[in-house]
GROMACS .gro file of C-alpha atoms in nm:
model
  324
    1MET     CA    1   6.146  16.787  14.654
    2THR     CA    2   5.945  17.101  14.626
    3ALA     CA    3   5.661  17.088  14.842
    4VAL     CA    4   5.317  17.204  14.692
    5PRO     CA    5   5.079  17.444  14.879
    6VAL     CA    6   4.800  17.374  14.950
    7SER     CA    7   4.523  17.662  14.938
    8GLU     CA    8   4.307  17.648  15.251
    9ARG     CA    9   3.975  17.767  15.246
   10PRO     CA   10   3.918  18.000  15.526
   11ALA     CA   11   3.720  17.903  15.786
   12GLY     CA   12   3.379  18.055  15.847
   13PRO     CA   13   3.025  17.976  15.871
   14ARG     CA   14   2.879  17.763  15.678
   15SER     CA   15   2.527  17.796  15.456
   16ARG     CA   16   2.273  17.507  15.558
   17ARG     CA   17   1.966  17.508  15.432
   18VAL     CA   18   1.644  17.474  15.659
   19PRO     CA   19   1.516  17.107  15.636
   20VAL     CA   20   1.151  17.209  15.536
   21ARG     CA   21   1.065  16.841  15.466
   22GLN     CA   22   1.177  16.686  15.786
   23ILE     CA   23   1.006  16.974  15.995
   24LEU     CA   24   0.688  16.867  15.779
   25CYS     CA   25   0.716  16.527  15.820
   26LEU     CA   26   0.711  16.600  16.229
   27LEU     CA   27   0.467  16.834  16.225
   28PRO     CA   28   0.123  16.640  16.206
   29LEU     CA   29   0.291  16.441  16.488
   30LEU     CA   30   0.330  16.716  16.708
   31LEU     CA   31  -0.036  16.798  16.645
   32VAL     CA   32  -0.164  16.515  16.707
   33VAL     CA   33  -0.012  16.557  17.069
   34VAL     CA   34  -0.105  16.873  17.117
   35VAL     CA   35  -0.449  16.817  17.023
   36ALA     CA   36  -0.405  16.448  17.289
   37VAL     CA   37  -0.350  16.696  17.573
   38ARG     CA   38  -0.623  16.962  17.478
   39HIS     CA   39  -0.883  16.678  17.499
   40ARG     CA   40  -0.663  16.350  17.740
   41SER     CA   41  -1.059  16.435  18.001
   42VAL     CA   42  -1.255  16.249  17.661
   43LEU     CA   43  -1.033  16.035  17.558
   44ALA     CA   44  -0.970  15.876  17.921
   45GLU     CA   45  -1.310  15.844  17.943
   46GLY     CA   46  -1.390  15.631  17.618
   47VAL     CA   47  -1.081  15.449  17.697
   48ALA     CA   48  -1.279  15.384  18.065
   49GLY     CA   49  -1.631  15.280  17.860
   50LEU     CA   50  -1.429  14.994  17.625
   51GLY     CA   51  -1.380  14.751  17.966
   52SER     CA   52  -1.765  14.695  17.900
   53ALA     CA   53  -1.816  14.668  17.548
   54GLU     CA   54  -1.853  14.277  17.348
   55TRP     CA   55  -1.565  14.271  17.164
   56PRO     CA   56  -1.661  14.138  16.878
   57TRP     CA   57  -1.933  14.411  16.772
   58LEU     CA   58  -1.611  14.644  16.844
   59LEU     CA   59  -1.411  14.438  16.619
   60ALA     CA   60  -1.739  14.480  16.354
   61ALA     CA   61  -1.692  14.888  16.425
   62VAL     CA   62  -1.345  14.866  16.329
   63GLY     CA   63  -1.359  14.709  16.027
   64ALA     CA   64  -1.657  14.913  15.880
   65THR     CA   65  -1.402  15.220  16.037
   66CYS     CA   66  -1.108  15.086  15.744
   67LEU     CA   67  -1.384  15.009  15.488
   68THR     CA   68  -1.389  15.400  15.500
   69TRP     CA   69  -1.122  15.419  15.363
   70VAL     CA   70  -1.127  15.199  15.071
   71ALA     CA   71  -1.457  15.400  15.001
   72ALA     CA   72  -1.297  15.738  14.980
   73ALA     CA   73  -1.021  15.585  14.748
   74LEU     CA   74  -1.299  15.495  14.529
   75THR     CA   75  -1.520  15.766  14.529
   76ARG     CA   76  -1.153  16.015  14.467
   77GLN     CA   77  -1.083  15.789  14.177
   78GLY     CA   78  -1.492  15.808  13.981
   79ALA     CA   79  -1.430  16.228  14.027
   80VAL     CA   80  -1.096  16.209  13.805
   81VAL     CA   81  -1.111  16.049  13.477
   82ASP     CA   82  -0.649  15.934  13.509
   83PRO     CA   83  -0.586  15.640  13.698
   84LEU     CA   84  -0.438  15.708  13.973
   85PRO     CA   85  -0.196  15.464  14.166
   86LYS     CA   86  -0.416  15.268  14.387
   87ARG     CA   87  -0.178  15.199  14.706
   88ARG     CA   88  -0.043  15.572  14.666
   89LEU     CA   89  -0.426  15.645  14.652
   90LEU     CA   90  -0.494  15.426  14.934
   91ALA     CA   91  -0.250  15.547  15.213
   92THR     CA   92  -0.305  15.916  15.118
   93GLN     CA   93  -0.721  15.911  15.262
   94PHE     CA   94  -0.583  15.685  15.566
   95ALA     CA   95  -0.338  16.018  15.593
   96ALA     CA   96  -0.652  16.255  15.448
   97GLY     CA   97  -0.837  16.105  15.793
   98ALA     CA   98  -0.598  16.219  16.047
   99ALA     CA   99  -0.511  16.553  15.874
  100ASN     CA  100  -0.911  16.655  15.880
  101HIS     CA  101  -0.881  16.577  16.217
  102LEU     CA  102  -0.605  16.819  16.304
  103LEU     CA  103  -0.740  17.118  16.084
  104PRO     CA  104  -1.093  17.273  16.056
  105THR     CA  105  -1.340  17.019  15.854
  106GLY     CA  106  -1.267  16.885  15.536
  107LEU     CA  107  -0.924  17.108  15.477
  108GLY     CA  108  -0.726  16.910  15.585
  109ALA     CA  109  -0.854  16.592  15.341
  110SER     CA  110  -0.822  16.846  15.080
  111ALA     CA  111  -0.520  17.022  15.125
  112VAL     CA  112  -0.359  16.602  15.113
  113ASN     CA  113  -0.574  16.506  14.834
  114LEU     CA  114  -0.537  16.833  14.618
  115ARG     CA  115  -0.147  16.748  14.642
  116PHE     CA  116  -0.125  16.415  14.592
  117MET     CA  117  -0.343  16.416  14.243
  118THR     CA  118  -0.112  16.752  14.143
  119VAL     CA  119   0.196  16.565  14.264
  120CYS     CA  120   0.004  16.250  13.961
  121GLY     CA  121   0.040  16.471  13.669
  122LEU     CA  122  -0.300  16.652  13.673
  123SER     CA  123  -0.310  17.019  13.684
  124LEU     CA  124  -0.445  17.220  13.954
  125GLY     CA  125  -0.798  17.303  13.783
  126ARG     CA  126  -0.904  16.995  13.743
  127SER     CA  127  -0.735  16.854  14.041
  128SER     CA  128  -0.992  17.133  14.179
  129ALA     CA  129  -1.273  17.018  13.986
  130ALA     CA  130  -1.211  16.704  14.159
  131LEU     CA  131  -1.166  16.828  14.462
  132ALA     CA  132  -1.562  16.968  14.394
  133LEU     CA  133  -1.676  16.678  14.267
  134TYR     CA  134  -1.609  16.461  14.540
  135VAL     CA  135  -1.775  16.704  14.826
  136LEU     CA  136  -2.086  16.716  14.622
  137ALA     CA  137  -2.159  16.357  14.568
  138GLU     CA  138  -2.026  16.277  14.930
  139SER     CA  139  -2.342  16.514  15.022
  140VAL     CA  140  -2.576  16.435  14.759
  141GLY     CA  141  -2.509  16.009  14.875
  142ARG     CA  142  -2.513  16.148  15.239
  143LEU     CA  143  -2.849  16.339  15.174
  144ALA     CA  144  -3.034  16.129  14.992
  145LEU     CA  145  -2.954  15.793  15.267
  146LEU     CA  146  -3.108  16.053  15.570
  147GLY     CA  147  -3.382  16.150  15.318
  148ALA     CA  148  -3.476  15.745  15.231
  149LEU     CA  149  -3.411  15.675  15.628
  150LEU     CA  150  -3.609  15.991  15.729
  151LEU     CA  151  -3.934  15.876  15.475
  152ALA     CA  152  -3.909  15.565  15.622
  153PHE     CA  153  -3.900  15.604  15.999
  154PRO     CA  154  -4.097  16.030  16.010
  155ASP     CA  155  -4.062  15.941  16.355
  156ALA     CA  156  -3.738  15.809  16.457
  157LEU     CA  157  -3.564  16.117  16.611
  158ARG     CA  158  -3.764  16.285  16.859
  159LEU     CA  159  -3.646  16.635  16.921
  160GLY     CA  160  -3.833  16.834  17.110
  161GLY     CA  161  -3.703  16.983  17.498
  162LEU     CA  162  -3.373  16.873  17.362
  163LEU     CA  163  -3.251  17.179  17.160
  164PRO     CA  164  -3.256  17.538  17.267
  165ASP     CA  165  -3.552  17.794  17.166
  166GLY     CA  166  -3.537  17.923  16.848
  167SER     CA  167  -3.269  17.682  16.750
  168ALA     CA  168  -3.451  17.512  16.474
  169GLY     CA  169  -3.474  17.844  16.280
  170LEU     CA  170  -3.078  17.842  16.317
  171LEU     CA  171  -3.042  17.585  16.014
  172PRO     CA  172  -3.255  17.707  15.742
  173ALA     CA  173  -3.134  18.084  15.808
  174VAL     CA  174  -2.718  17.937  15.737
  175VAL     CA  175  -2.887  17.756  15.411
  176VAL     CA  176  -3.018  18.082  15.292
  177ALA     CA  177  -2.741  18.357  15.377
  178VAL     CA  178  -2.470  18.135  15.252
  179PRO     CA  179  -2.590  18.126  14.881
  180ALA     CA  180  -2.651  18.565  14.938
  181VAL     CA  181  -2.342  18.659  15.039
  182ALA     CA  182  -2.211  18.367  14.767
  183ALA     CA  183  -2.427  18.544  14.531
  184VAL     CA  184  -2.358  18.907  14.620
  185ALA     CA  185  -1.923  18.828  14.660
  186LEU     CA  186  -1.956  18.733  14.285
  187ALA     CA  187  -2.178  19.030  14.121
  188SER     CA  188  -1.965  19.287  14.333
  189VAL     CA  189  -1.554  19.152  14.235
  190ARG     CA  190  -1.523  19.145  13.887
  191ARG     CA  191  -1.187  18.908  13.884
  192LEU     CA  192  -1.379  18.670  14.130
  193ARG     CA  193  -1.692  18.616  13.886
  194ALA     CA  194  -1.400  18.549  13.612
  195ALA     CA  195  -1.242  18.319  13.854
  196ALA     CA  196  -1.557  18.157  13.878
  197LEU     CA  197  -1.663  18.127  13.613
  198SER     CA  198  -1.378  17.935  13.463
  199PHE     CA  199  -1.369  17.736  13.744
  200LEU     CA  200  -1.764  17.649  13.688
  201ARG     CA  201  -1.637  17.573  13.336
  202THR     CA  202  -1.363  17.283  13.409
  203ALA     CA  203  -1.573  17.141  13.720
  204LEU     CA  204  -1.854  17.072  13.427
  205ALA     CA  205  -1.606  16.893  13.185
  206GLU     CA  206  -1.467  16.684  13.434
  207ALA     CA  207  -1.800  16.564  13.544
  208ARG     CA  208  -1.893  16.500  13.210
  209SER     CA  209  -1.565  16.327  13.101
  210VAL     CA  210  -1.625  16.074  13.444
  211HIS     CA  211  -2.026  16.007  13.325
  212LEU     CA  212  -1.942  15.898  12.977
  213ARG     CA  213  -1.763  15.635  13.149
  214PRO     CA  214  -1.901  15.404  13.330
  215ALA     CA  215  -1.665  15.261  13.532
  216ARG     CA  216  -1.591  15.618  13.669
  217ALA     CA  217  -1.937  15.704  13.729
  218LEU     CA  218  -1.991  15.407  13.945
  219ALA     CA  219  -1.754  15.404  14.166
  220LEU     CA  220  -1.769  15.735  14.211
  221TRP     CA  221  -2.163  15.729  14.319
  222GLY     CA  222  -2.071  15.385  14.457
  223GLY     CA  223  -1.848  15.536  14.697
  224SER     CA  224  -1.997  15.841  14.772
  225PHE     CA  225  -2.310  15.593  14.904
  226ALA     CA  226  -2.085  15.358  15.067
  227PHE     CA  227  -1.907  15.626  15.246
  228PRO     CA  228  -2.185  15.783  15.567
  229ALA     CA  229  -2.352  15.335  15.550
  230LEU     CA  230  -2.015  15.254  15.644
  231GLN     CA  231  -1.948  15.531  15.909
  232ALA     CA  232  -2.333  15.441  15.976
  233ALA     CA  233  -2.254  15.071  16.035
  234GLY     CA  234  -1.923  15.145  16.281
  235LEU     CA  235  -2.250  15.323  16.518
  236VAL     CA  236  -2.417  15.086  16.487
  237ALA     CA  237  -2.167  14.841  16.574
  238VAL     CA  238  -2.068  15.009  16.872
  239GLY     CA  239  -2.410  15.034  17.012
  240ARG     CA  240  -2.451  14.700  16.995
  241ALA     CA  241  -2.189  14.597  17.138
  242LEU     CA  242  -2.230  14.901  17.426
  243GLY     CA  243  -2.626  14.765  17.448
  244LEU     CA  244  -2.762  15.061  17.328
  245PRO     CA  245  -3.093  15.004  17.339
  246VAL     CA  246  -3.215  15.210  16.994
  247PRO     CA  247  -3.332  14.974  16.633
  248VAL     CA  248  -3.075  14.962  16.418
  249TRP     CA  249  -3.214  15.209  16.143
  250HIS     CA  250  -3.274  15.509  16.415
  251VAL     CA  251  -2.917  15.470  16.499
  252ALA     CA  252  -2.840  15.495  16.140
  253LEU     CA  253  -3.065  15.775  16.076
  254ALA     CA  254  -2.951  15.992  16.413
  255TYR     CA  255  -2.578  15.934  16.267
  256LEU     CA  256  -2.684  16.106  15.957
  257ALA     CA  257  -2.911  16.393  16.109
  258ALA     CA  258  -2.588  16.475  16.347
  259THR     CA  259  -2.297  16.462  15.998
  260VAL     CA  260  -2.482  16.640  15.839
  261ALA     CA  261  -2.554  16.933  16.116
  262VAL     CA  262  -2.226  16.922  16.185
  263ALA     CA  263  -2.072  16.994  15.849
  264LEU     CA  264  -2.205  17.364  15.930
  265VAL     CA  265  -1.897  17.398  16.244
  266PRO     CA  266  -1.562  17.428  16.114
  267THR     CA  267  -1.395  17.293  16.363
  268PRO     CA  268  -1.067  17.001  16.328
  269GLY     CA  269  -1.244  16.690  16.300
  270GLY     CA  270  -1.603  16.763  16.464
  271LEU     CA  271  -1.373  16.758  16.771
  272GLY     CA  272  -1.679  16.867  17.043
  273SER     CA  273  -1.947  16.979  16.788
  274VAL     CA  274  -1.955  16.558  16.675
  275GLU     CA  275  -1.959  16.435  16.994
  276ALA     CA  276  -2.235  16.710  17.100
  277ALA     CA  277  -2.423  16.651  16.765
  278LEU     CA  278  -2.392  16.300  16.806
  279VAL     CA  279  -2.501  16.256  17.193
  280VAL     CA  280  -2.832  16.488  17.115
  281ALA     CA  281  -2.927  16.314  16.838
  282LEU     CA  282  -2.881  15.982  16.965
  283LEU     CA  283  -3.164  16.084  17.276
  284ALA     CA  284  -3.370  16.219  17.001
  285ALA     CA  285  -3.373  15.812  16.927
  286GLY     CA  286  -3.486  15.730  17.288
  287GLY     CA  287  -3.161  15.630  17.378
  288PRO     CA  288  -3.030  15.670  17.793
  289ALA     CA  289  -2.812  15.963  17.842
  290ALA     CA  290  -2.561  15.748  18.034
  291VAL     CA  291  -2.568  15.439  17.729
  292THR     CA  292  -2.570  15.702  17.461
  293THR     CA  293  -2.250  15.921  17.592
  294ALA     CA  294  -2.019  15.621  17.678
  295VAL     CA  295  -2.138  15.476  17.301
  296VAL     CA  296  -2.071  15.815  17.169
  297LEU     CA  297  -1.754  15.827  17.327
  298THR     CA  298  -1.604  15.501  17.223
  299TYR     CA  299  -1.733  15.503  16.897
  300ARG     CA  300  -1.458  15.857  16.851
  301ILE     CA  301  -1.222  15.652  17.057
  302ILE     CA  302  -1.213  15.411  16.706
  303THR     CA  303  -1.322  15.697  16.422
  304LEU     CA  304  -1.039  15.975  16.521
  305TRP     CA  305  -0.856  15.852  16.825
  306LEU     CA  306  -0.694  15.515  16.709
  307PRO     CA  307  -0.643  15.577  16.343
  308LEU     CA  308  -0.464  15.918  16.465
  309VAL     CA  309  -0.083  15.884  16.604
  310PRO     CA  310  -0.100  15.591  16.235
  311GLY     CA  311  -0.251  15.832  16.080
  312ALA     CA  312   0.008  16.103  16.098
  313LEU     CA  313   0.319  15.873  16.051
  314THR     CA  314   0.112  15.829  15.707
  315LEU     CA  315   0.121  16.102  15.627
  316GLY     CA  316   0.444  16.251  15.750
  317ALA     CA  317   0.623  15.958  15.564
  318LEU     CA  318   0.419  16.037  15.203
  319VAL     CA  319   0.565  16.411  15.269
  320ARG     CA  320   0.904  16.248  15.350
  321TRP     CA  321   0.872  16.039  14.997
  322LYS     CA  322   0.787  16.288  14.799
  323VAL     CA  323   0.431  16.097  14.772
  324ILE     CA  324   0.200  16.456  14.879
   0.00000   0.00000   0.00000
């Protein structure tokens, strides 16, 4: 028998693809570790305050925090006409919360939800319009609740002496400056103006379509009001758990005022700025300094640190399964 020669491939380096998706799956956990190490002192103080709290109220705060993801999913669905897969939408909101704590305020959640909607088949223009509608509705809901509480309790917050001199005029200056800069940019750059007008037409068409469907409009506006109300309810529950001697409605007003102010500070998840604003607002509402600090730290443990690792794991899983 004649042996048939088998051609051997020359040995050489094999070309390997970079596992980009696997790296993206691990990136959220890495960012969690970095954030936790940087804020380890705040984390330790918050955990220490849990020992003296009334646990039924803490569990109520955890429940209110979990319901915020449901409210966010409801609002996201209300911002688009097309039905989104419910379970994946809810999981995406949980993951988006973690992303929001790892990137400057709003960018993490917006990026995750934008990717989710495009994977679900929506065009980039419609997905962006839905994001804009969500932000607008949530802002209107938060400001409306804040305005209603300010009208009902005009003397609830006493900021005199708590804010540095000249800081009272900062907010109006920012409110005036931002639209002015945007108007100048649109007037100066033709391509930017054309893109803005195209996006505005798409956004208005999407908003009109949503409001022609009562179920979508109810989901959009109901979720937009429920989301900040549940967040405020979580702080109220933590205040009750630690014996904060401030009326319930005043605590809710302090929370809404603090978060509206923090929206102007682009830090990851509001880290640092949220704590400072909440402490100032609760002190203005009449809370003692020691109890107020404990309440704020405990509240941030429940709303930020407790869901951070599960949220990061969910985010990595959604990336791996190509949901986002």
